């Protein structure tokens, strides 16, 4: 599992004739642009630069999987939720994010909606997030770092 943000590509393996290894399920509303691989060839956009971009997206997807794998090994739901929100903020390229529903977060982290709600309140009380309203929060950057990081 991994969190994908704006401009992320799924299906890069199809360009090389392989079945896709990654699937997706949305945690919140969004937009998807779907293009069939034969259309790329028909339009004549497949060139060295195109392949370089596809390969970079594939490498990025594997990096995201590694980040998510690290998050899933974190002990304690509160710290795991914080790391999840940090990754989500990084993917959205903003510390201010629209929270997925408690139900979606609970399913993602294999817990209950009530536990997510309680953990979000605890993260807010500890100063790790600033809640703007029910659906929006800001992930506070860890002190001494320039970027939110997820560490086990």
Coordinates of N, CA and C in Angstrom, one line a residue:
X1 N 0.8 -1.2 0.0 CA 0.0 0.0 0.0 C 0.9 1.2 0.0
X2 N 0.4 2.3 -0.6 CA 1.1 3.5 -0.6 C 0.1 4.7 -0.8
X3 N 0.5 5.9 -0.5 CA -0.3 7.0 -0.7 C 0.2 7.7 -1.9
X4 N -0.7 8.0 -2.8 CA -0.3 8.7 -4.1 C -1.0 10.1 -4.1
X5 N -0.3 11.0 -4.5 CA -0.8 12.4 -4.6 C -1.0 12.8 -6.0
X6 N -1.1 14.1 -6.2 CA -1.3 14.7 -7.5 C -0.2 14.4 -8.5
X7 N -0.6 14.1 -9.7 CA 0.4 13.9 -10.8 C 1.1 12.6 -10.7
X8 N 0.6 11.7 -9.9 CA 1.2 10.4 -9.8 C 0.7 9.4 -10.9
X9 N 1.6 8.5 -11.4 CA 1.3 7.7 -12.5 C 1.1 6.2 -12.0
X10 N 0.1 5.6 -12.4 CA -0.1 4.1 -12.3 C -0.2 3.5 -13.6
X11 N 0.4 2.4 -13.8 CA 0.3 1.7 -15.1 C 1.5 1.8 -16.0
X12 N 2.6 2.3 -15.4 CA 3.8 2.5 -16.2 C 4.3 1.2 -16.8
X13 N 4.1 0.1 -16.2 CA 4.6 -1.2 -16.7 C 3.9 -1.6 -18.0
X14 N 2.7 -1.1 -18.2 CA 1.9 -1.4 -19.4 C 2.6 -0.9 -20.7
X15 N 3.3 0.2 -20.5 CA 4.1 0.8 -21.7 C 5.1 -0.2 -22.2
X16 N 5.6 -1.1 -21.3 CA 6.6 -2.1 -21.7 C 6.0 -3.5 -21.9
X17 N 4.7 -3.5 -22.0 CA 4.0 -4.8 -22.3 C 3.8 -5.7 -21.1
X18 N 4.0 -5.1 -19.9 CA 3.8 -5.9 -18.7 C 2.5 -5.6 -17.9
X19 N 2.0 -6.5 -17.2 CA 0.8 -6.3 -16.4 C 1.2 -5.4 -15.2
X20 N 0.3 -4.4 -14.9 CA 0.5 -3.5 -13.8 C 0.6 -4.2 -12.5
X21 N 1.6 -3.8 -11.6 CA 1.8 -4.5 -10.4 C 1.1 -3.7 -9.2
X22 N 0.6 -2.5 -9.5 CA 0.1 -1.6 -8.5 C -1.3 -1.3 -8.8
X23 N -2.2 -1.4 -7.8 CA -3.6 -1.0 -7.9 C -3.9 0.2 -7.0
X24 N -5.0 0.8 -7.1 CA -5.3 2.0 -6.2 C -6.8 1.9 -5.7
X25 N -6.9 2.5 -4.6 CA -8.2 2.8 -4.0 C -8.2 4.2 -3.4
X26 N -9.2 5.0 -3.7 CA -9.1 6.4 -3.2 C -9.5 6.5 -1.8
X27 N -8.8 7.4 -1.0 CA -9.2 7.7 0.3 C -10.1 8.9 0.4
X28 N -10.0 9.7 -0.7 CA -10.9 10.9 -0.8 C -11.2 11.2 -2.2
X29 N -12.0 12.1 -2.5 CA -12.3 12.4 -3.9 C -11.1 13.0 -4.6
X30 N -11.1 12.7 -5.9 CA -10.0 13.2 -6.7 C -10.4 13.0 -8.2
X31 N -9.4 13.3 -9.0 CA -9.6 13.1 -10.5 C -8.6 12.1 -11.0
X32 N -9.0 11.3 -12.0 CA -8.1 10.3 -12.6 C -8.2 10.6 -14.1
X33 N -7.0 10.6 -14.7 CA -6.9 10.7 -16.1 C -6.4 9.3 -16.6
X34 N -7.2 8.7 -17.4 CA -6.8 7.3 -17.9 C -6.6 7.4 -19.4
X35 N -5.4 6.9 -19.8 CA -5.1 6.9 -21.2 C -4.6 5.4 -21.6
X36 N -5.2 4.9 -22.6 CA -4.7 3.6 -23.1 C -3.4 3.6 -23.7
X37 N -2.5 2.7 -23.4 CA -1.2 2.7 -24.0 C -1.1 2.8 -25.5
X38 N -2.0 2.0 -26.2 CA -1.9 2.2 -27.7 C -2.1 3.6 -28.2
X39 N -2.9 4.4 -27.4 CA -3.1 5.8 -27.8 C -1.8 6.6 -27.8
X40 N -0.9 6.3 -26.8 CA 0.4 6.9 -26.8 C 1.2 6.7 -28.1
X41 N 1.2 5.5 -28.5 CA 1.9 5.1 -29.7 C 1.2 5.7 -31.0
X42 N -0.1 5.7 -31.0 CA -0.9 6.2 -32.1 C -0.6 7.7 -32.2
X43 N -0.5 8.4 -31.1 CA -0.3 9.9 -31.1 C 1.2 10.2 -31.4
X44 N 2.1 9.3 -31.3 CA 3.5 9.5 -31.6 C 4.3 10.2 -30.5
X45 N 3.8 10.0 -29.3 CA 4.5 10.7 -28.1 C 5.5 9.8 -27.5
X46 N 5.7 8.6 -27.9 CA 6.6 7.7 -27.3 C 8.0 7.9 -27.9
X47 N 8.8 8.5 -27.1 CA 10.2 8.8 -27.5 C 11.1 8.6 -26.2
X48 N 12.4 9.0 -26.4 CA 13.3 8.8 -25.3 C 12.9 9.6 -24.0
X49 N 12.4 10.8 -24.2 CA 11.9 11.6 -23.0 C 10.7 11.0 -22.4
X50 N 9.8 10.5 -23.2 CA 8.6 9.8 -22.7 C 9.0 8.6 -21.8
X51 N 10.0 7.8 -22.3 CA 10.4 6.6 -21.5 C 11.1 7.0 -20.3
X52 N 11.9 8.1 -20.3 CA 12.6 8.6 -19.1 C 11.6 9.0 -18.1
X53 N 10.5 9.7 -18.5 CA 9.5 10.1 -17.5 C 8.7 8.9 -16.9
X54 N 8.4 8.0 -17.8 CA 7.7 6.8 -17.3 C 8.6 6.0 -16.3
X55 N 9.9 5.9 -16.6 CA 10.8 5.2 -15.7 C 11.0 5.9 -14.4
X56 N 11.0 7.3 -14.4 CA 11.1 8.1 -13.2 C 9.9 7.9 -12.4
X57 N 8.7 7.8 -13.0 CA 7.5 7.6 -12.2 C 7.4 6.2 -11.6
X58 N 8.0 5.2 -12.3 CA 8.0 3.8 -11.7 C 9.0 3.8 -10.5
X59 N 10.1 4.5 -10.6 CA 11.0 4.5 -9.5 C 10.4 5.3 -8.3
X60 N 9.7 6.4 -8.6 CA 9.0 7.1 -7.6 C 8.0 6.3 -6.9
X61 N 7.2 5.5 -7.6 CA 6.2 4.6 -7.0 C 6.8 3.6 -6.1
X62 N 8.0 3.0 -6.5 CA 8.7 2.1 -5.6 C 9.2 2.8 -4.3
X63 N 9.6 4.0 -4.4 CA 10.0 4.8 -3.3 C 8.9 5.0 -2.3
X64 N 7.7 5.3 -2.9 CA 6.5 5.5 -2.1 C 6.1 4.2 -1.4
X65 N 6.3 3.1 -2.0 CA 6.0 1.8 -1.4 C 6.9 1.5 -0.2
X66 N 8.2 1.9 -0.4 CA 9.2 1.7 0.6 C 8.8 2.6 1.8
X67 N 8.4 3.9 1.6 CA 8.0 4.8 2.6 C 6.8 4.2 3.4
X68 N 5.8 3.7 2.6 CA 4.6 3.2 3.3 C 5.0 1.9 4.1
X69 N 5.9 1.1 3.6 CA 6.3 -0.1 4.3 C 6.9 0.3 5.6
X70 N 7.7 1.3 5.6 CA 8.3 1.8 6.9 C 7.2 2.3 7.8
X71 N 6.2 3.0 7.3 CA 5.1 3.4 8.2 C 4.4 2.3 8.8
X72 N 4.2 1.2 8.1 CA 3.4 0.1 8.6 C 4.2 -0.7 9.7
X73 N 5.5 -0.5 9.8 CA 6.3 -1.1 10.8 C 6.4 -0.3 12.1
X74 N 5.8 0.9 12.1 CA 5.9 1.7 13.3 C 5.0 1.1 14.4
X75 N 5.5 1.1 15.6 CA 4.7 0.6 16.7 C 3.8 1.7 17.3
X76 N 2.6 1.4 17.6 CA 1.7 2.4 18.2 C 0.9 3.1 17.1
X77 N -0.4 3.0 17.3 CA -1.3 3.6 16.2 C -1.1 5.1 16.1
X78 N -0.9 5.8 17.2 CA -0.8 7.3 17.1 C 0.4 7.7 16.3
X79 N 1.5 7.1 16.5 CA 2.7 7.4 15.7 C 2.5 6.9 14.3
X80 N 1.9 5.8 14.1 CA 1.6 5.3 12.7 C 0.7 6.3 12.0
X81 N -0.3 6.8 12.7 CA -1.3 7.8 12.1 C -0.5 9.1 11.7
X82 N 0.3 9.5 12.6 CA 1.1 10.8 12.4 C 2.0 10.6 11.1
X83 N 2.7 9.4 11.0 CA 3.5 9.2 9.9 C 2.7 9.1 8.6
X84 N 1.5 8.5 8.7 CA 0.6 8.5 7.5 C 0.2 9.9 7.1
X85 N -0.1 10.7 8.0 CA -0.5 12.1 7.7 C 0.7 12.9 7.1
X86 N 1.9 12.6 7.6 CA 3.1 13.3 7.1 C 3.3 12.8 5.7
X87 N 3.2 11.5 5.4 CA 3.3 11.1 4.0 C 2.2 11.7 3.1
X88 N 1.0 11.8 3.6 CA -0.1 12.3 2.9 C 0.2 13.8 2.5
X89 N 0.7 14.5 3.5 CA 1.0 15.9 3.3 C 2.1 16.1 2.3
X90 N 3.1 15.2 2.4 CA 4.2 15.3 1.4 C 3.7 15.0 0.0
X91 N 2.8 14.0 -0.1 CA 2.2 13.7 -1.5 C 1.3 14.8 -2.0
X92 N 0.7 15.6 -1.1 CA -0.2 16.7 -1.5 C 0.6 18.0 -1.7
X93 N 1.9 17.9 -1.4 CA 2.8 19.0 -1.5 C 2.4 20.2 -0.6
X94 N 1.8 19.9 0.5 CA 1.3 20.9 1.4 C 1.2 20.4 2.8
X95 N 1.6 21.2 3.8 CA 1.4 20.7 5.2 C -0.1 20.8 5.6
X96 N -0.9 21.7 4.9 CA -2.3 21.7 5.1 C -3.0 20.8 4.2
X97 N -3.7 19.8 4.8 CA -4.4 18.8 4.0 C -5.8 18.6 4.4
X98 N -6.6 18.0 3.4 CA -7.9 17.6 3.7 C -7.9 16.2 4.2
X99 N -8.3 16.0 5.4 CA -8.3 14.6 6.0 C -9.2 13.7 5.2
X100 N -8.7 12.4 5.0 CA -9.7 11.4 4.5 C -10.6 11.1 5.7
X101 N -11.7 10.5 5.4 CA -12.7 10.1 6.4 C -12.1 9.3 7.5
X102 N -12.6 9.3 8.7 CA -12.1 8.4 9.8 C -12.3 7.0 9.4
X103 N -13.3 6.6 8.7 CA -13.6 5.3 8.2 C -12.5 4.8 7.3
X104 N -12.1 5.7 6.3 CA -11.0 5.4 5.3 C -9.7 5.2 6.0
X105 N -9.4 6.1 7.0 CA -8.1 6.0 7.7 C -8.1 4.7 8.6
X106 N -9.2 4.4 9.2 CA -9.3 3.2 10.0 C -9.1 2.0 9.1
X107 N -9.7 1.9 7.9 CA -9.5 0.8 7.0 C -8.0 0.7 6.6
X108 N -7.4 1.8 6.3 CA -6.0 1.9 5.9 C -5.1 1.4 7.0
X109 N -5.4 1.7 8.2 CA -4.5 1.4 9.3 C -5.0 0.2 10.2
X110 N -6.0 -0.5 9.7 CA -6.5 -1.7 10.3 C -6.9 -1.4 11.8
X111 N -7.8 -0.4 12.0 CA -8.3 -0.1 13.3 C -9.7 0.3 13.2
X112 N -10.2 1.0 14.2 CA -11.6 1.4 14.2 C -11.7 2.9 14.0
X113 N -12.8 3.4 13.6 CA -13.1 4.8 13.3 C -12.9 5.6 14.7
X114 N -13.4 5.0 15.8 CA -13.3 5.6 17.1 C -11.8 5.8 17.5
X115 N -11.0 4.8 17.2 CA -9.6 4.9 17.5 C -8.9 6.0 16.7
X116 N -9.3 6.1 15.5 CA -8.7 7.2 14.6 C -9.1 8.6 15.2
X117 N -10.4 8.7 15.5 CA -10.9 10.0 16.1 C -10.1 10.4 17.4
X118 N -9.9 9.4 18.3 CA -9.2 9.6 19.5 C -7.7 9.9 19.2
X119 N -7.1 9.2 18.3 CA -5.7 9.5 18.0 C -5.5 10.8 17.4
X120 N -6.4 11.3 16.5 CA -6.3 12.6 16.0 C -6.4 13.7 17.1
X121 N -7.3 13.5 18.0 CA -7.4 14.4 19.2 C -6.1 14.4 20.0
X122 N -5.5 13.3 20.2 CA -4.2 13.2 20.9 C -3.1 13.9 20.1
X123 N -3.1 13.7 18.8 CA -2.0 14.3 18.0 C -2.2 15.8 18.1
X124 N -3.4 16.3 18.1 CA -3.7 17.7 18.2 C -3.2 18.3 19.5
X125 N -3.6 17.6 20.6 CA -3.2 18.0 21.9 C -1.7 18.0 22.1
X126 N -1.0 17.1 21.4 CA 0.5 17.1 21.5 C 1.1 18.1 20.6
X127 N 0.4 18.8 19.8 CA 0.9 19.8 18.9 C 1.5 19.3 17.6
X128 N 1.2 18.0 17.3 CA 1.7 17.4 16.0 C 0.8 17.8 14.8
X129 N -0.4 18.1 15.0 CA -1.3 18.6 14.0 C -2.1 19.8 14.5
X130 N -2.5 20.7 13.6 CA -3.4 21.8 14.0 C -4.7 21.5 13.2
X131 N -5.8 21.3 13.9 CA -7.1 21.0 13.3 C -7.7 22.4 12.9
X132 N -8.1 22.6 11.7 CA -8.8 23.8 11.2 C -10.3 23.6 11.3
X133 N -10.7 22.4 11.0 CA -12.1 21.9 11.2 C -12.1 20.4 11.1
X134 N -13.3 19.8 11.0 CA -13.4 18.4 11.0 C -12.6 17.7 9.9
X135 N -12.5 18.4 8.7 CA -12.0 17.8 7.5 C -10.6 18.3 7.2
X136 N -10.1 19.4 7.8 CA -8.8 20.0 7.4 C -7.9 20.1 8.6
X137 N -6.6 19.8 8.4 CA -5.6 20.0 9.4 C -4.3 20.4 8.8
X138 N -3.4 20.8 9.6 CA -2.0 21.1 9.2 C -1.1 20.2 9.9
X139 N -0.3 19.5 9.2 CA 0.7 18.6 9.8 C 1.9 19.5 10.2
X140 N 2.2 19.5 11.5 CA 3.3 20.4 12.0 C 4.6 19.6 11.7
X141 N 5.5 20.4 11.1 CA 6.8 19.8 10.7 C 7.6 19.4 12.0
X142 N 8.2 18.3 12.1 CA 9.0 18.0 13.3 C 10.1 19.0 13.5
X143 N 10.4 19.4 14.7 CA 11.4 20.4 14.9 C 12.8 19.9 14.5
X144 N 13.5 20.8 13.9 CA 14.9 20.5 13.4 C 15.0 19.9 12.1
X145 N 13.8 19.8 11.4 CA 13.8 19.2 10.0 C 13.2 20.2 9.1
X146 N 13.6 20.1 7.8 CA 13.0 20.9 6.8 C 11.8 20.3 6.1
X147 N 11.6 19.0 6.5 CA 10.5 18.3 5.8 C 9.9 17.3 6.7
X148 N 8.6 17.0 6.6 CA 8.0 16.0 7.4 C 8.5 14.6 7.0
X149 N 8.9 13.8 7.9 CA 9.5 12.5 7.6 C 8.7 11.4 8.4
X150 N 8.7 10.3 7.9 CA 8.1 9.1 8.6 C 9.2 8.2 8.9
X151 N 9.4 8.1 10.2 CA 10.5 7.2 10.7 C 10.0 6.2 11.7
X152 N 10.4 4.9 11.6 CA 9.9 3.9 12.5 C 10.4 4.1 13.9

